[in-house]
Amino acid sequence: MAKIPAAINTPPKSLRHNHKRHLKERIIELLLFLAAFLSVFITFAIIYLLISESLVFFKHVPLWDFLTDTQWTPLFDDAHYGILPLLSGTVISSLVALAIALPFGTIIAIYLSEFAPFLVREIAKPFLELLGGVPTVVYGYFALLFVTPLLQTILPDLPGFNLLSAGLVMGIMIIPYVSSMTEDAMRSVPMHLREGSYAMGATRFQTAITVVMPASLSGIAAAYILGISRAVGETMVVAIAAGMQPNLVWNPTEPAATITTYIVQVSLGDLPHGSIGYQTIFAAGLTLLLLTLVFNILGHLLRKRFREVY
């Protein structure tokens, strides 16, 4: 049997084991792992901080009173620790914002994905996303100095601080997040689904509503959940335009405080560390965390339920 030349058995130089290249790959892998671990560590550190500090608060305030009391006056002599006034302000401002952001963001996404010419889409989308980069304090003063006086021409009894103007401007601020993610989800739908719909005689609008949107429902749900979380966690707009007085109201034309605005109010004050008044910000923060966690879990379940694989 003929002997195979050694040169044939020798792999090319580029495929030989390179210790230097292997070391670089291991370092890069370690850096990527540390980056992923750091994000998880920070998340658990935040949760631990909120829970540990909240447990100290609940040693002095019963959980039932915290959930059912209709007054939130932790800084007064006659202190009450009911979270409902802050929750009502958070929910009402978020609902007003979502009533603007979700429908308008979806309409814009449908137009950009299914109807807009290429040049229009390439110009309009960056300008739309630019709204997401505007500082929220600018939106807050826009709501206070422009939107509120404009609404007062329609509603003369509207107070200077109100949840309505804050919610409307929050909705404008959230539109880029909803429209961009929704448009990306709709653009990811394969073209052959659209072509099949067109072959059946459907119009572009019918195709967008009955084919493209159901096929991209998991991505649209993710965009909606992001918009909801963004509205619930907004601080500066409601702090400037809605006031900082905790009131149990369900009328958006009234002033009220949200969970985030109360946290800002107390954090900037001079309360001593470890006092019950100071501990309230951790209990409020834990409530906000649980609220956003519920929305994110719902979004995950929706994405898992309606996810399409092509």
mmCIF file of C-alpha atoms in Angstrom:
data_model
loop_
_atom_site.group_PDB
_atom_site.id
_atom_site.type_symbol
_atom_site.label_atom_id
_atom_site.label_comp_id
_atom_site.label_asym_id
_atom_site.label_seq_id
_atom_site.Cartn_x
_atom_site.Cartn_y
_atom_site.Cartn_z
ATOM 1 C CA MET A 1 0.000 0.000 0.000
ATOM 2 C CA ALA A 2 1.386 3.358 -1.054
ATOM 3 C CA LYS A 3 2.360 5.694 1.752
ATOM 4 C CA ILE A 4 0.415 8.970 1.879
ATOM 5 C CA PRO A 5 2.732 11.966 1.753
ATOM 6 C CA ALA A 6 2.981 13.887 5.036
ATOM 7 C CA ALA A 7 2.084 17.142 3.314
ATOM 8 C CA ILE A 8 -1.389 15.777 2.526
ATOM 9 C CA ASN A 9 -2.098 14.960 6.206
ATOM 10 C CA THR A 10 -0.924 18.360 7.386
ATOM 11 C CA PRO A 11 -3.825 20.871 7.683
ATOM 12 C CA PRO A 12 -3.415 24.300 6.150
ATOM 13 C CA LYS A 13 -1.638 26.848 8.286
ATOM 14 C CA SER A 14 -4.825 28.896 8.672
ATOM 15 C CA LEU A 15 -6.641 25.875 10.186
ATOM 16 C CA ARG A 16 -3.905 24.799 12.603
ATOM 17 C CA HIS A 17 -4.471 25.354 16.314
ATOM 18 C CA ASN A 18 -3.426 28.904 17.011
ATOM 19 C CA HIS A 19 -2.885 29.511 20.718
ATOM 20 C CA LYS A 20 -2.931 33.279 20.287
ATOM 21 C CA ARG A 21 -6.224 33.236 18.405
ATOM 22 C CA HIS A 22 -7.701 30.760 20.889
ATOM 23 C CA LEU A 23 -6.717 33.033 23.801
ATOM 24 C CA LYS A 24 -8.357 36.043 22.123
ATOM 25 C CA GLU A 25 -11.580 34.081 21.619
ATOM 26 C CA ARG A 26 -11.592 33.003 25.265
ATOM 27 C CA ILE A 27 -11.083 36.616 26.410
ATOM 28 C CA ILE A 28 -13.920 37.821 24.170
ATOM 29 C CA GLU A 29 -16.158 35.025 25.456
ATOM 30 C CA LEU A 30 -15.326 36.007 29.046
ATOM 31 C CA LEU A 31 -16.115 39.677 28.379
ATOM 32 C CA LEU A 32 -19.459 38.772 26.822
ATOM 33 C CA PHE A 33 -20.278 36.560 29.795
ATOM 34 C CA LEU A 34 -19.373 39.339 32.240
ATOM 35 C CA ALA A 35 -21.573 41.796 30.344
ATOM 36 C CA ALA A 36 -24.537 39.402 30.500
ATOM 37 C CA PHE A 37 -23.836 38.569 34.153
ATOM 38 C CA LEU A 38 -23.574 42.250 35.063
ATOM 39 C CA SER A 39 -27.052 43.017 33.735
ATOM 40 C CA VAL A 40 -28.550 40.098 35.660
ATOM 41 C CA PHE A 41 -26.619 41.047 38.803
ATOM 42 C CA ILE A 42 -27.817 44.661 38.660
ATOM 43 C CA THR A 43 -31.421 43.511 38.235
ATOM 44 C CA PHE A 44 -31.251 41.220 41.264
ATOM 45 C CA ALA A 45 -29.432 43.904 43.271
ATOM 46 C CA ILE A 46 -32.254 46.361 42.603
ATOM 47 C CA ILE A 47 -34.860 43.771 43.582
ATOM 48 C CA TYR A 48 -32.958 42.910 46.757
ATOM 49 C CA LEU A 49 -32.632 46.571 47.730
ATOM 50 C CA LEU A 50 -36.316 47.295 47.209
ATOM 51 C CA ILE A 51 -37.488 44.183 49.062
ATOM 52 C CA SER A 52 -35.106 44.556 52.006
ATOM 53 C CA GLU A 53 -35.939 48.230 52.527
ATOM 54 C CA SER A 54 -39.660 47.625 52.018
ATOM 55 C CA LEU A 55 -39.659 44.931 54.707
ATOM 56 C CA VAL A 56 -38.437 47.548 57.171
ATOM 57 C CA PHE A 57 -41.328 49.802 56.116
ATOM 58 C CA PHE A 58 -43.930 47.050 56.477
ATOM 59 C CA LYS A 59 -42.775 46.352 60.021
ATOM 60 C CA HIS A 60 -44.354 49.686 60.952
ATOM 61 C CA VAL A 61 -47.201 49.852 58.419
ATOM 62 C CA PRO A 62 -49.581 46.897 57.916
ATOM 63 C CA LEU A 63 -49.758 45.642 54.359
ATOM 64 C CA TRP A 64 -53.568 45.825 54.425
ATOM 65 C CA ASP A 65 -53.489 49.529 55.296
ATOM 66 C CA PHE A 66 -50.927 50.123 52.580
ATOM 67 C CA LEU A 67 -53.177 48.523 49.957
ATOM 68 C CA THR A 68 -56.571 49.846 51.091
ATOM 69 C CA ASP A 69 -56.095 53.251 52.745
ATOM 70 C CA THR A 70 -57.345 56.058 50.500
ATOM 71 C CA GLN A 71 -54.944 58.699 51.830
ATOM 72 C CA TRP A 72 -51.212 59.073 51.219
ATOM 73 C CA THR A 73 -49.784 61.590 53.693
ATOM 74 C CA PRO A 74 -46.586 60.005 55.033
ATOM 75 C CA LEU A 75 -44.926 63.372 55.640
ATOM 76 C CA PHE A 76 -47.764 64.812 57.779
ATOM 77 C CA ASP A 77 -48.224 64.512 61.543
ATOM 78 C CA ASP A 78 -51.384 62.480 60.923
ATOM 79 C CA ALA A 79 -49.608 60.048 58.614
ATOM 80 C CA HIS A 80 -51.488 57.762 56.231
ATOM 81 C CA TYR A 81 -49.765 55.236 54.013
ATOM 82 C CA GLY A 82 -52.354 54.194 51.426
ATOM 83 C CA ILE A 83 -50.832 53.629 47.999
ATOM 84 C CA LEU A 84 -54.182 53.986 46.172
ATOM 85 C CA PRO A 85 -53.856 57.766 45.491
ATOM 86 C CA LEU A 86 -50.474 57.253 43.824
ATOM 87 C CA LEU A 87 -51.750 54.226 41.918
ATOM 88 C CA SER A 88 -54.781 56.127 40.641
ATOM 89 C CA GLY A 89 -52.605 58.969 39.332
ATOM 90 C CA THR A 90 -50.248 56.486 37.683
ATOM 91 C CA VAL A 91 -53.084 54.513 36.055
ATOM 92 C CA ILE A 92 -55.023 57.556 34.792
ATOM 93 C CA SER A 93 -51.998 59.301 33.292
ATOM 94 C CA SER A 94 -50.892 56.037 31.675
ATOM 95 C CA LEU A 95 -54.345 55.364 30.205
ATOM 96 C CA VAL A 96 -54.484 58.844 28.670
ATOM 97 C CA ALA A 97 -51.006 58.370 27.219
ATOM 98 C CA LEU A 98 -51.782 54.927 25.818
ATOM 99 C CA ALA A 99 -55.041 56.173 24.292
ATOM 100 C CA ILE A 100 -52.829 58.420 22.158
ATOM 101 C CA ALA A 101 -49.711 56.301 21.667
ATOM 102 C CA LEU A 102 -51.163 52.894 20.780
ATOM 103 C CA PRO A 103 -53.628 53.832 18.000
ATOM 104 C CA PHE A 104 -51.473 56.569 16.457
ATOM 105 C CA GLY A 105 -48.313 54.484 16.740
ATOM 106 C CA THR A 106 -50.050 51.539 15.068
ATOM 107 C CA ILE A 107 -51.477 53.701 12.255
ATOM 108 C CA ILE A 108 -48.062 55.215 11.575
ATOM 109 C CA ALA A 109 -46.483 51.749 11.561
ATOM 110 C CA ILE A 110 -49.064 50.426 9.078
ATOM 111 C CA TYR A 111 -48.438 53.367 6.759
ATOM 112 C CA LEU A 112 -44.646 53.107 6.919
ATOM 113 C CA SER A 113 -44.657 49.340 6.483
ATOM 114 C CA GLU A 114 -47.333 48.838 3.837
ATOM 115 C CA PHE A 115 -48.051 52.113 2.026
ATOM 116 C CA ALA A 116 -45.150 54.567 2.255
ATOM 117 C CA PRO A 117 -42.710 54.764 -0.672
ATOM 118 C CA PHE A 118 -39.154 53.795 0.106
ATOM 119 C CA LEU A 119 -37.871 57.377 0.121
ATOM 120 C CA VAL A 120 -40.671 58.585 2.395
ATOM 121 C CA ARG A 121 -40.055 55.746 4.838
ATOM 122 C CA GLU A 122 -36.307 56.350 4.936
ATOM 123 C CA ILE A 123 -36.856 60.039 5.708
ATOM 124 C CA ALA A 124 -39.870 59.817 8.015
ATOM 125 C CA LYS A 125 -38.708 57.030 10.313
ATOM 126 C CA PRO A 126 -35.492 58.739 11.541
ATOM 127 C CA PHE A 127 -37.400 61.968 12.178
ATOM 128 C CA LEU A 128 -40.051 60.014 14.071
ATOM 129 C CA GLU A 129 -37.455 58.227 16.177
ATOM 130 C CA LEU A 130 -35.830 61.582 16.881
ATOM 131 C CA LEU A 131 -38.821 62.374 19.110
ATOM 132 C CA GLY A 132 -37.648 59.582 21.393
ATOM 133 C CA GLY A 133 -34.385 61.429 21.987
ATOM 134 C CA VAL A 134 -35.957 64.654 23.235
ATOM 135 C CA PRO A 135 -35.357 65.071 27.010
ATOM 136 C CA THR A 136 -38.469 64.361 29.040
ATOM 137 C CA VAL A 137 -38.103 67.635 30.941
ATOM 138 C CA VAL A 138 -38.682 69.422 27.620
ATOM 139 C CA TYR A 139 -41.883 67.435 27.147
ATOM 140 C CA GLY A 140 -42.903 68.374 30.679
ATOM 141 C CA TYR A 141 -42.610 72.107 30.097
ATOM 142 C CA PHE A 142 -44.250 71.682 26.693
ATOM 143 C CA ALA A 143 -47.240 70.141 28.488
ATOM 144 C CA LEU A 144 -47.300 72.829 31.177
ATOM 145 C CA LEU A 145 -46.751 75.924 29.027
ATOM 146 C CA PHE A 146 -48.393 74.966 25.724
ATOM 147 C CA VAL A 147 -50.775 72.011 25.992
ATOM 148 C CA THR A 148 -52.430 73.069 29.255
ATOM 149 C CA PRO A 149 -53.252 76.639 28.069
ATOM 150 C CA LEU A 150 -54.512 75.159 24.799
ATOM 151 C CA LEU A 151 -56.799 72.754 26.676
ATOM 152 C CA GLN A 152 -58.005 75.588 28.915
ATOM 153 C CA THR A 153 -59.470 77.302 25.856
ATOM 154 C CA ILE A 154 -61.700 74.219 25.466
ATOM 155 C CA LEU A 155 -62.118 73.423 29.177
ATOM 156 C CA PRO A 156 -62.092 76.776 31.021
ATOM 157 C CA ASP A 157 -62.246 75.114 34.455
ATOM 158 C CA LEU A 158 -59.160 73.004 33.810
ATOM 159 C CA PRO A 159 -56.566 73.643 36.565
ATOM 160 C CA GLY A 160 -52.977 74.540 35.749
ATOM 161 C CA PHE A 161 -51.766 71.126 36.896
ATOM 162 C CA ASN A 162 -53.741 68.185 35.558
ATOM 163 C CA LEU A 163 -53.288 64.610 34.439
ATOM 164 C CA LEU A 164 -54.875 65.226 31.032
ATOM 165 C CA SER A 165 -52.177 67.436 29.539
ATOM 166 C CA ALA A 166 -49.441 65.306 31.085
ATOM 167 C CA GLY A 167 -50.979 62.141 29.644
ATOM 168 C CA LEU A 168 -51.431 63.645 26.176
ATOM 169 C CA VAL A 169 -47.786 64.709 25.986
ATOM 170 C CA MET A 170 -46.668 61.353 27.365
ATOM 171 C CA GLY A 171 -48.623 59.730 24.540
ATOM 172 C CA ILE A 172 -46.797 61.880 21.977
ATOM 173 C CA MET A 173 -43.523 60.927 23.593
ATOM 174 C CA ILE A 174 -44.298 57.187 23.464
ATOM 175 C CA ILE A 175 -45.474 57.137 19.828
ATOM 176 C CA PRO A 176 -41.932 56.638 18.406
ATOM 177 C CA TYR A 177 -41.364 53.540 20.549
ATOM 178 C CA VAL A 178 -44.653 51.939 19.542
ATOM 179 C CA SER A 179 -44.502 52.873 15.856
ATOM 180 C CA SER A 180 -40.854 51.866 15.369
ATOM 181 C CA MET A 181 -41.155 48.441 16.996
ATOM 182 C CA THR A 182 -44.518 47.753 15.361
ATOM 183 C CA GLU A 183 -43.186 48.720 11.939
ATOM 184 C CA ASP A 184 -40.135 46.466 12.410
ATOM 185 C CA ALA A 185 -42.415 43.579 13.372
ATOM 186 C CA MET A 186 -44.636 44.109 10.325
ATOM 187 C CA ARG A 187 -41.669 44.444 7.973
ATOM 188 C CA SER A 188 -40.360 41.091 9.200
ATOM 189 C CA VAL A 189 -43.426 39.276 7.816
ATOM 190 C CA PRO A 190 -42.395 37.351 4.662
ATOM 191 C CA MET A 191 -43.433 38.902 1.370
ATOM 192 C CA HIS A 192 -45.012 35.683 0.088
ATOM 193 C CA LEU A 193 -47.818 36.075 2.639
ATOM 194 C CA ARG A 194 -48.641 39.485 1.180
ATOM 195 C CA GLU A 195 -48.390 38.135 -2.369
ATOM 196 C CA GLY A 196 -50.779 35.311 -1.532
ATOM 197 C CA SER A 197 -53.276 37.815 -0.150
ATOM 198 C CA TYR A 198 -52.960 40.011 -3.232
ATOM 199 C CA ALA A 199 -53.500 36.953 -5.440
ATOM 200 C CA MET A 200 -56.800 36.317 -3.642
ATOM 201 C CA GLY A 201 -57.970 39.817 -4.576
ATOM 202 C CA ALA A 202 -57.337 41.584 -1.241
ATOM 203 C CA THR A 203 -56.399 45.251 -1.196
ATOM 204 C CA ARG A 204 -53.269 46.574 0.487
ATOM 205 C CA PHE A 205 -55.285 47.751 3.480
ATOM 206 C CA GLN A 206 -57.081 44.415 3.804
ATOM 207 C CA THR A 207 -53.751 42.625 3.554
ATOM 208 C CA ALA A 208 -52.224 44.823 6.242
ATOM 209 C CA ILE A 209 -55.129 44.297 8.645
ATOM 210 C CA THR A 210 -56.008 40.639 8.045
ATOM 211 C CA VAL A 211 -52.633 39.129 7.098
ATOM 212 C CA VAL A 212 -49.650 41.224 8.150
ATOM 213 C CA MET A 213 -50.845 42.345 11.569
ATOM 214 C CA PRO A 214 -51.957 38.873 12.760
ATOM 215 C CA ALA A 215 -48.669 37.431 11.513
ATOM 216 C CA SER A 216 -46.670 40.037 13.452
ATOM 217 C CA LEU A 217 -48.873 40.039 16.550
ATOM 218 C CA SER A 218 -46.099 38.899 18.894
ATOM 219 C CA GLY A 219 -43.882 41.831 17.879
ATOM 220 C CA ILE A 220 -46.798 44.273 18.091
ATOM 221 C CA ALA A 221 -47.612 42.986 21.580
ATOM 222 C CA ALA A 222 -43.993 43.586 22.596
ATOM 223 C CA ALA A 223 -44.234 47.158 21.300
ATOM 224 C CA TYR A 224 -47.430 47.735 23.257
ATOM 225 C CA ILE A 225 -45.929 46.338 26.465
ATOM 226 C CA LEU A 226 -42.896 48.586 26.034
ATOM 227 C CA GLY A 227 -45.229 51.561 25.591
ATOM 228 C CA ILE A 228 -47.186 50.632 28.717
ATOM 229 C CA SER A 229 -44.013 50.245 30.782
ATOM 230 C CA ARG A 230 -42.727 53.551 29.445
ATOM 231 C CA ALA A 231 -45.951 55.299 30.432
ATOM 232 C CA VAL A 232 -46.091 53.771 33.909
ATOM 233 C CA GLY A 233 -42.474 54.670 34.646
ATOM 234 C CA GLU A 234 -42.488 58.244 33.307
ATOM 235 C CA THR A 235 -41.398 60.843 35.859
ATOM 236 C CA MET A 236 -40.571 64.332 34.639
ATOM 237 C CA VAL A 237 -43.620 64.989 32.459
ATOM 238 C CA VAL A 238 -46.115 64.192 35.210
ATOM 239 C CA ALA A 239 -43.960 65.858 37.874
ATOM 240 C CA ILE A 240 -43.983 69.143 35.942
ATOM 241 C CA ALA A 241 -47.454 69.104 34.369
ATOM 242 C CA ALA A 242 -49.626 67.056 36.746
ATOM 243 C CA GLY A 243 -48.495 68.344 40.113
ATOM 244 C CA MET A 244 -47.165 66.478 43.136
ATOM 245 C CA GLN A 245 -50.231 66.347 45.382
ATOM 246 C CA PRO A 246 -51.414 62.752 45.974
ATOM 247 C CA ASN A 247 -55.160 62.686 45.312
ATOM 248 C CA LEU A 248 -57.393 59.677 44.843
ATOM 249 C CA VAL A 249 -59.006 60.804 41.594
ATOM 250 C CA TRP A 250 -60.226 59.038 38.478
ATOM 251 C CA ASN A 251 -60.814 62.244 36.525
ATOM 252 C CA PRO A 252 -57.892 63.176 34.221
ATOM 253 C CA THR A 253 -58.758 66.877 34.464
ATOM 254 C CA GLU A 254 -57.710 66.913 38.138
ATOM 255 C CA PRO A 255 -54.180 67.305 39.521
ATOM 256 C CA ALA A 256 -52.583 64.254 41.105
ATOM 257 C CA ALA A 257 -49.259 62.612 41.824
ATOM 258 C CA THR A 258 -47.887 59.350 40.476
ATOM 259 C CA ILE A 259 -45.594 56.833 42.100
ATOM 260 C CA THR A 260 -42.544 58.139 40.282
ATOM 261 C CA THR A 261 -43.217 61.787 41.077
ATOM 262 C CA TYR A 262 -43.554 60.975 44.771
ATOM 263 C CA ILE A 263 -40.218 59.139 44.737
ATOM 264 C CA VAL A 264 -38.580 62.188 43.163
ATOM 265 C CA GLN A 265 -40.247 64.513 45.674
ATOM 266 C CA VAL A 266 -38.999 62.576 48.705
ATOM 267 C CA SER A 267 -35.569 61.814 47.266
ATOM 268 C CA LEU A 268 -34.885 65.527 46.796
ATOM 269 C CA GLY A 269 -36.082 66.388 50.305
ATOM 270 C CA ASP A 270 -34.254 66.432 53.613
ATOM 271 C CA LEU A 271 -35.840 63.444 55.337
ATOM 272 C CA PRO A 272 -33.385 61.521 57.534
ATOM 273 C CA HIS A 273 -32.248 58.191 56.198
ATOM 274 C CA GLY A 274 -34.030 55.311 57.914
ATOM 275 C CA SER A 275 -37.164 57.233 58.875
ATOM 276 C CA ILE A 276 -40.579 55.874 57.950
ATOM 277 C CA GLY A 277 -41.127 58.758 55.560
ATOM 278 C CA TYR A 278 -37.910 57.908 53.782
ATOM 279 C CA GLN A 279 -38.726 54.181 53.674
ATOM 280 C CA THR A 280 -41.951 54.942 51.807
ATOM 281 C CA ILE A 281 -40.022 55.507 48.565
ATOM 282 C CA PHE A 282 -38.864 51.888 48.619
ATOM 283 C CA ALA A 283 -42.384 50.578 49.218
ATOM 284 C CA ALA A 284 -43.640 52.777 46.366
ATOM 285 C CA GLY A 285 -40.749 51.657 44.164
ATOM 286 C CA LEU A 286 -41.500 48.003 44.878
ATOM 287 C CA THR A 287 -45.140 48.592 43.916
ATOM 288 C CA LEU A 288 -44.024 50.168 40.645
ATOM 289 C CA LEU A 289 -41.638 47.268 39.980
ATOM 290 C CA LEU A 290 -44.398 44.710 40.529
ATOM 291 C CA LEU A 291 -46.745 46.682 38.281
ATOM 292 C CA THR A 292 -44.279 46.757 35.392
ATOM 293 C CA LEU A 293 -43.366 43.110 36.049
ATOM 294 C CA VAL A 294 -47.003 42.101 35.561
ATOM 295 C CA PHE A 295 -47.109 43.907 32.209
ATOM 296 C CA ASN A 296 -43.845 42.307 31.084
ATOM 297 C CA ILE A 297 -45.074 38.835 32.052
ATOM 298 C CA LEU A 298 -48.267 39.422 30.077
ATOM 299 C CA GLY A 299 -46.191 40.575 27.112
ATOM 300 C CA HIS A 300 -44.022 37.462 27.335
ATOM 301 C CA LEU A 301 -47.079 35.215 27.421
ATOM 302 C CA LEU A 302 -48.592 37.018 24.423
ATOM 303 C CA ARG A 303 -45.365 36.727 22.426
ATOM 304 C CA LYS A 304 -45.103 33.054 23.305
ATOM 305 C CA ARG A 305 -48.742 32.405 22.465
ATOM 306 C CA PHE A 306 -48.878 34.198 19.108
ATOM 307 C CA ARG A 307 -45.260 33.891 17.945
ATOM 308 C CA GLU A 308 -45.017 32.851 14.289
ATOM 309 C CA VAL A 309 -42.007 31.012 12.865
ATOM 310 C CA TYR A 310 -41.453 31.243 9.105
#
